[in-house]
Amino acid sequence: MKKDLSIDFLGVHCENPFFLSSSPVCNNAEMIAKAFDAGWAGIFYKTVGINGMDECSPRFDIAAKEDTPWTGFKNMEQISEWSLEQNVAEIKKLKQQYPTKVIGVSIMGSNEEEWITLTKAVTAAGADILELNFSCPQMTSHAMGSDVGQSPELVRKYTRAVVENTHLPVVAKMTPNISKMEDPAIAAAEGGAHGISAINTIKSICNIDLDHLTGQPVVNGKSAISGYSGKAVKPIALRFITQLAQCEELNSQQLSGIGGIETWQDALEFILLGCRNVQVTTAVMQYGYRIVEDMISGLSHFMDERGVNKLEELVGLAVQNIIPAEDLDRSYKIIPEINYEKCVGCGRCYLSCYDGAHQAIAWNSQTRKPEILVDHCVGCHLCLNVCPVYECITPGHIVFKEGRDANRTEEDIVKQLVYL
Ligand SMILES: Cc1cc2nc3c(=O)[nH]c(=O)nc-3n(C[C@H](O)[C@H](O)[C@H](O)COP(=O)(O)O)c2cc1C
Ligand code: SF4
Ligand code: SF4
């Protein structure tokens, strides 16, 4: 199923919000052509620098859990291995072949002069949007990447240099290797940026090699701290996006969300938090360009079911419902309810509640089923999260803490829930 998923991003018409993020998934014109044919609306071309990079081998590692590989992905790659001239030729070719697709190009210099040279070259090549890479965490030059992105002064200065030398919309790509992303993002806005994209990868050591006594991947007996991406980073990305969306000084900026997006639901979560555009790398490295077909169809079905005509209507709907921890209602608990028709008696809820929560589940050895002890239960919902059977344990009734009902009933609480 296909619905109209089009949305403008920085004044550029995009047939849908799905973009490839700058990385090896968009290294050259031939591969990007394949991605466009699969349905991606646009790309942010692999970061172009003045000179090609000198890379190490191997350069990837994964974090796995039980039988789930690729919960997270670590890479030690820098920006494009190609020269500026080679990349400009690819971008020109691509724009001629695909005039209606959106070609964002990521650039990174090591001083003002380089930023200006790159800006002029890529603008002349036919790019639609410029993305400024202030965020690669494993550059071999400290005058580039996340070291620059952690300095609001440099972000402001380089953004201004770019904006003054192009007519194109400019997006600043932020590093998550910082506690307050708003500071460099505001500096980019002051420098004239039109949008903010986040996140780039998170500094990590994914695994220690127990034989070689270094991190993985092992490069001639050594390893290095470098960027982590994929499903595991989505919660961190969503946190940063929320803070950007809630920051008043950034009201003028449009947001592009990146980090752990694999499915249409992941993408929609970023849109509900204020992104008009989403970008993907790790899931494409694992599954290929074709994942965009499911994204288009899933989002189309969702909009159809919920009576949403324009994607724009969904942008930012969840932002107001993320509030400071001190403002959360702490006056009640929700006691879980077990559906005994579905319960297979595996005992995982009993075990987790005993060893990891509040000993509020008794084991009935006659029925071989768990029973909730309401007086002990604190409503933490660990049991819901460990039960392997879909909707076997669900949120049950609400119990107010002593003296905290403030004349409200369970219905009053339920009434406040908002649905789309
Ligand atoms: C192998 C690899 C290379 C990357 N290279 C770049 C790059 O050249 N420029 C850039 O801005 N981001 C680069 N990134 C970061 C991604 O664009 C993206 O911000 C990050 O991986 C999070 O998204 P994901 O979880 O969908 O992968 C790279 C990521 C990976 C995994
Ligand atoms: S909600 Fe928490 S305390 Fe209550 S039964 Fe479940 S795990 Fe135990
Ligand atoms: S975890 Fe779920 S299926 Fe297993 S005993 Fe508890 S309620 Fe039953």
Coordinates of C-alpha atoms and ligand atoms in Angstrom, one line a residue:
M1 CA 0.0 0.0 0.0
K2 CA 1.2 3.5 -0.8
K3 CA -0.1 6.8 0.5
D4 CA 1.2 10.3 -0.1
L5 CA 4.1 10.4 2.3
S6 CA 5.6 13.6 0.9
I7 CA 6.9 16.3 3.2
D8 CA 9.1 19.4 2.7
F9 CA 12.4 19.4 4.5
L10 CA 14.1 22.8 4.6
G11 CA 12.0 24.0 1.6
V12 CA 13.0 20.9 -0.4
H13 CA 10.2 18.6 -1.6
C14 CA 10.8 15.0 -0.5
E15 CA 8.6 12.2 -1.8
N16 CA 8.8 10.5 1.7
P17 CA 10.8 11.2 4.9
F18 CA 13.2 8.3 4.4
F19 CA 16.9 9.2 3.6
L20 CA 20.2 7.3 3.7
S21 CA 22.5 8.8 6.2
S22 CA 26.1 9.7 5.3
S23 CA 28.2 6.5 5.4
P24 CA 29.2 3.6 3.1
V25 CA 25.6 3.0 2.2
C26 CA 25.9 6.1 -0.1
N27 CA 29.5 6.1 -1.2
N28 CA 29.0 6.5 -5.0
A29 CA 26.5 7.2 -7.8
E30 CA 25.9 3.6 -8.8
M31 CA 24.9 2.4 -5.3
I32 CA 22.8 5.5 -4.7
A33 CA 21.0 4.9 -8.0
K34 CA 20.0 1.5 -6.7
A35 CA 18.8 3.0 -3.4
F36 CA 16.7 5.6 -5.2
D37 CA 15.1 2.9 -7.4
A38 CA 14.2 1.0 -4.2
G39 CA 12.2 4.0 -2.9
W40 CA 14.5 6.1 -0.8
A41 CA 13.5 9.8 -1.2
G42 CA 17.0 11.1 -0.7
I43 CA 20.5 10.7 0.7
F44 CA 23.2 12.4 2.6
Y45 CA 26.2 11.5 0.5
K46 CA 29.2 10.0 2.4
T47 CA 31.1 12.9 4.0
V48 CA 33.3 14.6 1.4
G49 CA 36.7 16.0 2.5
I50 CA 39.5 17.7 0.7
N51 CA 41.6 14.5 0.7
G52 CA 40.7 10.8 0.8
M53 CA 41.1 9.0 4.1
D54 CA 43.7 6.4 5.1
E55 CA 41.5 3.6 6.6
C56 CA 42.3 0.6 8.8
S57 CA 41.3 -3.1 8.3
P58 CA 39.2 -4.6 9.8
R59 CA 37.1 -1.7 10.9
F60 CA 33.8 -3.2 12.2
D61 CA 32.5 -5.0 15.3
I62 CA 29.0 -6.0 16.6
A63 CA 27.3 -6.2 20.0
A64 CA 25.0 -9.3 20.2
K65 CA 22.7 -10.6 22.9
E66 CA 21.6 -14.2 23.1
D67 CA 20.5 -15.1 19.5
T68 CA 20.1 -11.5 18.4
P69 CA 23.1 -10.3 16.4
W70 CA 23.7 -6.6 15.7
T71 CA 21.9 -5.1 18.6
G72 CA 24.7 -2.5 18.2
F73 CA 27.4 -1.9 15.6
K74 CA 30.8 -0.3 16.0
N75 CA 32.9 1.2 13.1
M76 CA 36.3 2.7 12.9
E77 CA 35.8 4.4 9.5
Q78 CA 36.4 8.0 8.8
I79 CA 35.0 10.2 6.0
S80 CA 35.2 9.4 2.2
E81 CA 38.3 7.6 0.9
W82 CA 37.9 9.5 -2.4
S83 CA 39.2 12.9 -3.3
L84 CA 37.0 15.9 -3.6
E85 CA 37.2 15.8 -7.4
Q86 CA 36.1 12.2 -7.6
N87 CA 33.1 12.8 -5.3
V88 CA 32.1 16.0 -7.2
A89 CA 32.0 13.9 -10.4
E90 CA 29.7 11.3 -8.8
I91 CA 27.4 13.9 -7.3
K92 CA 27.0 15.7 -10.7
K93 CA 26.2 12.3 -12.4
L94 CA 23.6 11.5 -9.8
K95 CA 21.8 14.8 -10.0
Q96 CA 21.5 14.5 -13.8
Q97 CA 20.1 11.0 -13.5
Y98 CA 17.7 11.6 -10.6
P99 CA 16.6 15.3 -10.7
T100 CA 13.6 14.7 -8.5
K101 CA 15.4 12.8 -5.7
V102 CA 17.0 14.8 -2.9
I103 CA 20.8 14.9 -2.8
G104 CA 22.1 16.0 0.5
V105 CA 25.9 16.1 0.7
S106 CA 27.8 15.8 3.9
I107 CA 31.1 17.8 4.1
M108 CA 33.9 18.2 6.6
G109 CA 36.9 20.5 6.6
S110 CA 39.8 21.0 9.1
N111 CA 39.9 24.8 8.8
E112 CA 37.7 27.6 7.5
E113 CA 39.4 27.7 4.1
E114 CA 38.7 23.9 3.6
W115 CA 35.0 24.3 4.7
I116 CA 34.6 27.1 2.1
T117 CA 36.3 25.1 -0.7
L118 CA 34.1 22.1 0.0
T119 CA 30.9 24.3 0.2
K120 CA 31.6 25.9 -3.2
A121 CA 32.5 22.6 -4.9
V122 CA 29.6 20.7 -3.7
T123 CA 27.1 23.5 -4.3
A124 CA 28.3 23.8 -7.9
A125 CA 28.0 20.0 -8.3
G126 CA 24.2 20.2 -7.9
A127 CA 23.6 19.2 -4.2
D128 CA 20.2 20.1 -2.8
I129 CA 21.2 20.3 0.9
L130 CA 24.5 20.6 2.7
E131 CA 25.1 18.6 5.9
L132 CA 28.0 19.7 8.1
N133 CA 29.7 16.8 9.8
F134 CA 30.7 18.1 13.2
S135 CA 30.4 14.7 14.7
C136 CA 32.6 11.8 13.5
P137 CA 34.2 10.4 16.7
Q138 CA 37.2 8.7 15.2
M139 CA 38.9 11.2 13.0
T140 CA 42.7 10.9 13.0
S141 CA 42.8 14.8 13.0
H142 CA 41.6 16.6 16.1
A143 CA 40.8 19.6 13.9
M144 CA 37.8 17.6 12.5
G145 CA 34.8 15.6 13.6
S146 CA 33.4 15.4 17.1
D147 CA 36.3 17.3 18.7
V148 CA 35.0 20.3 16.6
G149 CA 31.4 19.4 17.3
Q150 CA 32.0 19.7 21.1
S151 CA 33.1 23.3 20.7
P152 CA 30.2 25.8 20.1
E153 CA 32.7 28.5 19.0
L154 CA 34.1 26.3 16.1
V155 CA 30.6 25.1 15.1
R156 CA 29.4 28.7 14.9
K157 CA 32.4 29.8 12.9
Y158 CA 32.4 27.0 10.4
T159 CA 28.6 27.1 9.9
R160 CA 28.8 30.8 9.2
A161 CA 31.6 30.2 6.7
V162 CA 29.5 27.6 4.9
V163 CA 26.2 29.6 4.9
E164 CA 28.0 32.7 3.5
N165 CA 29.2 30.7 0.5
T166 CA 26.1 28.8 -0.6
H167 CA 22.5 29.4 -1.5
L168 CA 21.6 25.9 -0.2
P169 CA 19.9 24.9 3.0
V170 CA 22.4 23.9 5.6
V171 CA 22.0 21.2 8.3
A172 CA 24.5 20.8 11.1
K173 CA 25.1 17.1 12.2
M174 CA 25.6 16.8 16.0
T175 CA 27.7 14.5 18.1
P176 CA 26.1 12.6 20.9
N177 CA 29.5 12.5 22.7
I178 CA 28.5 15.5 24.8
S179 CA 26.1 16.0 27.7
K180 CA 24.2 19.0 26.4
M181 CA 23.7 18.9 22.6
E182 CA 21.7 22.1 22.7
D183 CA 24.9 24.2 23.1
P184 CA 26.5 23.3 19.7
A185 CA 23.1 23.2 18.1
I186 CA 22.3 26.7 19.2
A187 CA 25.8 27.8 18.0
A188 CA 25.0 26.3 14.6
A189 CA 21.7 28.2 14.5
E190 CA 23.6 31.4 15.3
G191 CA 26.0 30.6 12.5
G192 CA 23.0 30.5 10.1
A193 CA 22.1 26.8 9.9
H194 CA 18.6 25.9 8.9
G195 CA 18.4 22.5 10.4
I196 CA 20.0 20.1 12.9
S197 CA 20.5 16.4 12.4
A198 CA 21.3 14.0 15.2
I199 CA 22.8 11.6 16.1
N200 CA 26.2 10.6 14.7
T201 CA 27.8 7.6 16.4
I202 CA 28.6 7.2 20.1
K203 CA 32.2 6.6 21.3
S204 CA 32.5 3.0 22.3
I205 CA 34.5 -0.2 22.9
C206 CA 32.1 -2.9 21.8
N207 CA 34.0 -6.0 23.0
I208 CA 37.4 -6.9 24.4
D209 CA 39.2 -9.7 22.5
L210 CA 40.0 -12.3 25.2
D211 CA 42.9 -13.7 23.2
H212 CA 44.6 -10.6 22.0
L213 CA 43.8 -8.5 25.0
T214 CA 42.6 -5.5 23.1
G215 CA 39.3 -4.2 21.8
Q216 CA 37.6 -5.5 18.7
P217 CA 38.2 -5.2 15.8
V218 CA 41.9 -6.0 16.2
V219 CA 44.2 -4.0 13.9
N220 CA 47.7 -5.5 14.2
G221 CA 47.3 -6.3 17.9
K222 CA 45.6 -2.9 18.8
S223 CA 42.2 -1.3 18.7
A224 CA 40.7 2.2 19.3
I225 CA 37.6 3.9 20.8
S226 CA 35.2 4.6 17.9
G227 CA 31.5 5.1 16.9
Y228 CA 28.6 2.9 18.0
S229 CA 25.3 2.8 16.0
G230 CA 22.3 0.6 15.2
K231 CA 19.2 -0.4 17.2
A232 CA 21.0 -0.1 20.6
V233 CA 21.5 3.7 20.1
K234 CA 17.9 4.6 19.3
P235 CA 16.9 5.4 22.9
I236 CA 19.9 7.8 23.2
A237 CA 19.1 9.4 19.8
L238 CA 15.4 9.9 20.8
R239 CA 16.5 11.5 24.1
F240 CA 18.7 14.0 22.2
I241 CA 16.0 14.7 19.6
T242 CA 13.5 15.4 22.4
Q243 CA 15.8 17.9 24.0
L244 CA 16.5 19.7 20.7
A245 CA 12.7 19.8 20.0
Q246 CA 12.0 21.3 23.4
C247 CA 14.7 23.9 23.2
E248 CA 13.1 27.3 22.5
E249 CA 16.3 28.8 21.0
L250 CA 16.1 26.1 18.3
N251 CA 12.5 26.8 17.3
S252 CA 13.6 28.0 13.9
Q253 CA 15.5 24.8 13.1
Q254 CA 14.0 21.8 11.3
L255 CA 15.2 18.4 12.7
S256 CA 16.4 15.3 10.9
G257 CA 16.5 12.2 13.1
I258 CA 19.2 9.5 13.0
G259 CA 20.1 6.5 15.2
G260 CA 18.9 2.9 15.2
I261 CA 16.1 3.3 12.7
E262 CA 15.2 -0.1 11.2
T263 CA 11.4 0.0 10.8
W264 CA 8.6 2.4 10.0
Q265 CA 7.7 2.4 13.7
D266 CA 11.2 3.5 14.6
A267 CA 11.0 6.3 12.0
L268 CA 7.6 7.4 13.2
E269 CA 8.9 7.7 16.7
F270 CA 11.4 10.3 15.5
I271 CA 8.7 12.1 13.5
L272 CA 6.4 12.2 16.6
L273 CA 9.3 13.9 18.4
G274 CA 9.6 16.6 15.9
C275 CA 11.7 15.3 13.0
R276 CA 10.5 16.1 9.4
N277 CA 13.2 13.7 8.0
V278 CA 14.8 10.5 9.1
Q279 CA 18.1 8.9 8.1
V280 CA 19.4 5.3 8.2
T281 CA 22.7 3.5 7.9
T282 CA 23.3 0.4 10.1
A283 CA 20.0 -1.3 9.2
V284 CA 20.8 -0.8 5.5
M285 CA 24.3 -2.3 6.1
Q286 CA 22.6 -5.3 7.6
Y287 CA 19.5 -5.8 5.4
G288 CA 20.1 -3.8 2.2
Y289 CA 18.2 -0.9 0.6
R290 CA 15.0 -2.9 0.3
I291 CA 14.0 -2.2 3.9
V292 CA 12.5 1.1 2.6
E293 CA 9.7 -0.8 0.9
D294 CA 8.4 -2.0 4.3
M295 CA 8.9 1.5 5.8
I296 CA 6.8 3.1 3.0
S297 CA 4.1 0.5 3.2
G298 CA 4.0 0.4 7.1
L299 CA 3.8 4.1 7.4
S300 CA 1.1 4.3 4.7
H301 CA -1.0 1.7 6.5
F302 CA -0.7 3.5 9.8
M303 CA -1.7 6.8 8.4
D304 CA -4.7 5.2 6.6
E305 CA -5.9 3.4 9.7
R306 CA -5.6 6.6 11.9
G307 CA -7.1 8.9 9.3
V308 CA -4.0 11.0 8.8
N309 CA -3.8 12.6 5.4
K310 CA -0.5 14.4 5.5
L311 CA 2.6 13.2 7.2
E312 CA 3.1 16.8 8.5
E313 CA 0.2 16.3 10.8
L314 CA 2.2 13.8 12.8
V315 CA 5.4 15.9 13.3
G316 CA 6.0 16.7 16.9
L317 CA 2.8 15.3 18.4
A318 CA 4.7 13.5 21.3
V319 CA 7.0 16.4 22.3
Q320 CA 4.6 17.9 24.8
N321 CA 4.1 14.6 26.6
I322 CA 7.8 14.2 27.5
I323 CA 8.1 16.1 30.8
P324 CA 10.7 16.4 33.6
A325 CA 10.9 13.5 36.0
E326 CA 9.8 15.7 38.9
D327 CA 6.5 16.5 37.2
L328 CA 5.4 12.9 36.7
D329 CA 2.3 11.8 38.6
R330 CA 3.6 9.5 41.4
S331 CA 0.3 9.1 43.3
Y332 CA -0.7 5.6 42.1
K333 CA 0.5 2.2 40.9
I334 CA -0.9 0.0 38.2
I335 CA -1.2 -3.7 39.3
P336 CA -0.5 -6.1 36.5
E337 CA -3.1 -8.7 35.5
I338 CA -2.3 -12.2 34.3
N339 CA -4.4 -13.8 31.5
Y340 CA -4.4 -17.5 32.6
E341 CA -5.7 -18.6 29.2
K342 CA -2.4 -17.4 27.7
C343 CA 0.0 -18.2 30.6
V344 CA 2.2 -21.2 29.8
G345 CA 3.6 -21.5 33.3
C346 CA 7.2 -20.8 32.4
G347 CA 7.9 -19.0 35.7
R348 CA 9.9 -16.2 34.3
C349 CA 7.7 -13.5 35.9
Y350 CA 8.0 -15.3 39.3
L351 CA 11.8 -15.5 39.0
S352 CA 12.3 -11.9 37.9
C353 CA 9.9 -10.4 40.5
Y354 CA 11.6 -12.4 43.3
D355 CA 15.2 -11.8 42.3
G356 CA 14.9 -8.4 40.6
A357 CA 11.8 -6.7 42.0
H358 CA 9.6 -7.0 45.1
Q359 CA 8.7 -10.7 45.8
A360 CA 5.1 -9.9 44.8
I361 CA 4.4 -13.0 42.7
A362 CA 3.6 -16.3 44.4
W363 CA 4.0 -19.7 42.7
N364 CA 0.9 -21.9 42.9
S365 CA 2.4 -25.4 42.8
Q366 CA -1.0 -26.9 42.3
T367 CA -1.9 -25.0 39.1
R368 CA 1.8 -24.3 38.2
K369 CA 0.8 -20.7 37.5
P370 CA 1.9 -17.4 39.1
E371 CA -0.3 -15.3 41.3
I372 CA 0.1 -11.6 42.0
L373 CA 0.3 -10.5 45.7
V374 CA -1.4 -7.1 45.4
D375 CA -0.1 -5.8 48.8
H376 CA 3.5 -6.5 47.9
C377 CA 3.3 -5.3 44.2
V378 CA 4.8 -1.9 43.6
G379 CA 3.6 -1.8 39.9
C380 CA 7.0 -1.6 38.4
H381 CA 6.0 -3.9 35.5
L382 CA 9.2 -5.9 35.3
C383 CA 6.9 -9.0 35.0
L384 CA 5.2 -7.6 31.9
N385 CA 8.5 -7.0 30.3
V386 CA 9.9 -10.5 30.9
C387 CA 6.8 -12.5 30.1
P388 CA 7.5 -14.3 26.7
V389 CA 3.8 -14.6 25.8
Y390 CA 2.3 -11.6 23.9
E391 CA -0.2 -9.7 26.1
C392 CA -0.3 -12.4 28.7
I393 CA 0.5 -10.0 31.5
T394 CA -1.1 -6.6 30.9
P395 CA -1.6 -3.4 33.1
G396 CA -4.6 -4.2 35.3
H397 CA -6.3 -1.9 37.9
I398 CA -5.0 1.3 39.4
V399 CA -4.4 1.5 43.2
F400 CA -3.8 5.0 44.7
K401 CA -1.1 5.3 47.3
E402 CA -2.4 5.9 50.7
G403 CA -4.0 9.4 51.1
R404 CA -2.9 10.3 47.5
D405 CA -6.2 9.8 45.5
A406 CA -7.1 13.6 45.7
N407 CA -10.7 12.6 45.2
R408 CA -9.8 11.0 41.8
T409 CA -11.0 7.6 40.7
E410 CA -9.4 5.1 38.3
E411 CA -11.6 6.5 35.5
D412 CA -10.2 10.0 36.0
I413 CA -6.7 8.7 35.3
V414 CA -7.7 6.6 32.3
K415 CA -9.6 9.6 30.9
Q416 CA -6.4 11.6 30.7
L417 CA -4.7 9.2 28.3
V418 CA -4.4 10.7 24.9
Y419 CA -4.8 8.5 21.7
L420 CA -4.1 9.4 18.1
Ligands
LIG1 C1 30.4 2.5 8.8 C2 29.9 3.8 9.1 C3 30.4 4.9 8.5 C4 29.9 6.2 8.8 N1 30.4 7.3 8.1 C5 29.8 8.5 8.3 C6 30.3 9.6 7.6 O1 31.1 9.6 6.7 N2 29.7 10.8 7.8 C7 28.7 11.0 8.8 O2 28.2 12.1 9.0 N3 28.3 9.9 9.5 C8 28.8 8.7 9.3 N4 28.3 7.6 10.0 C9 27.2 7.8 10.9 C10 25.8 7.5 10.3 O3 25.5 8.4 9.3 C11 24.7 7.6 11.4 O4 24.8 9.0 11.9 C12 24.9 6.7 12.6 O5 25.4 5.4 12.1 C13 23.6 6.4 13.3 O6 22.6 5.9 12.5 P1 22.3 4.3 12.3 O7 22.1 3.8 13.7 O8 21.1 4.2 11.4 O9 23.5 3.7 11.7 C14 28.8 6.3 9.7 C15 28.3 5.2 10.3 C16 28.8 4.0 10.0 C17 28.2 2.8 10.7
SF4_2 S1 4.7 -5.2 38.8 FE1 6.8 -5.5 39.7 S2 6.4 -5.9 41.9 FE2 4.4 -6.2 40.8 S3 4.3 -8.3 40.3 FE3 5.2 -7.4 38.5 S4 7.5 -7.4 38.9 FE4 6.5 -7.9 40.8
SF4_3 S1 6.1 -15.2 32.5 FE1 4.1 -15.1 31.5 S2 3.8 -17.2 30.7 FE2 5.5 -17.3 32.1 S3 4.5 -17.8 34.1 FE3 4.6 -15.6 34.0 S4 2.6 -15.0 33.2 FE4 2.9 -17.2 32.7

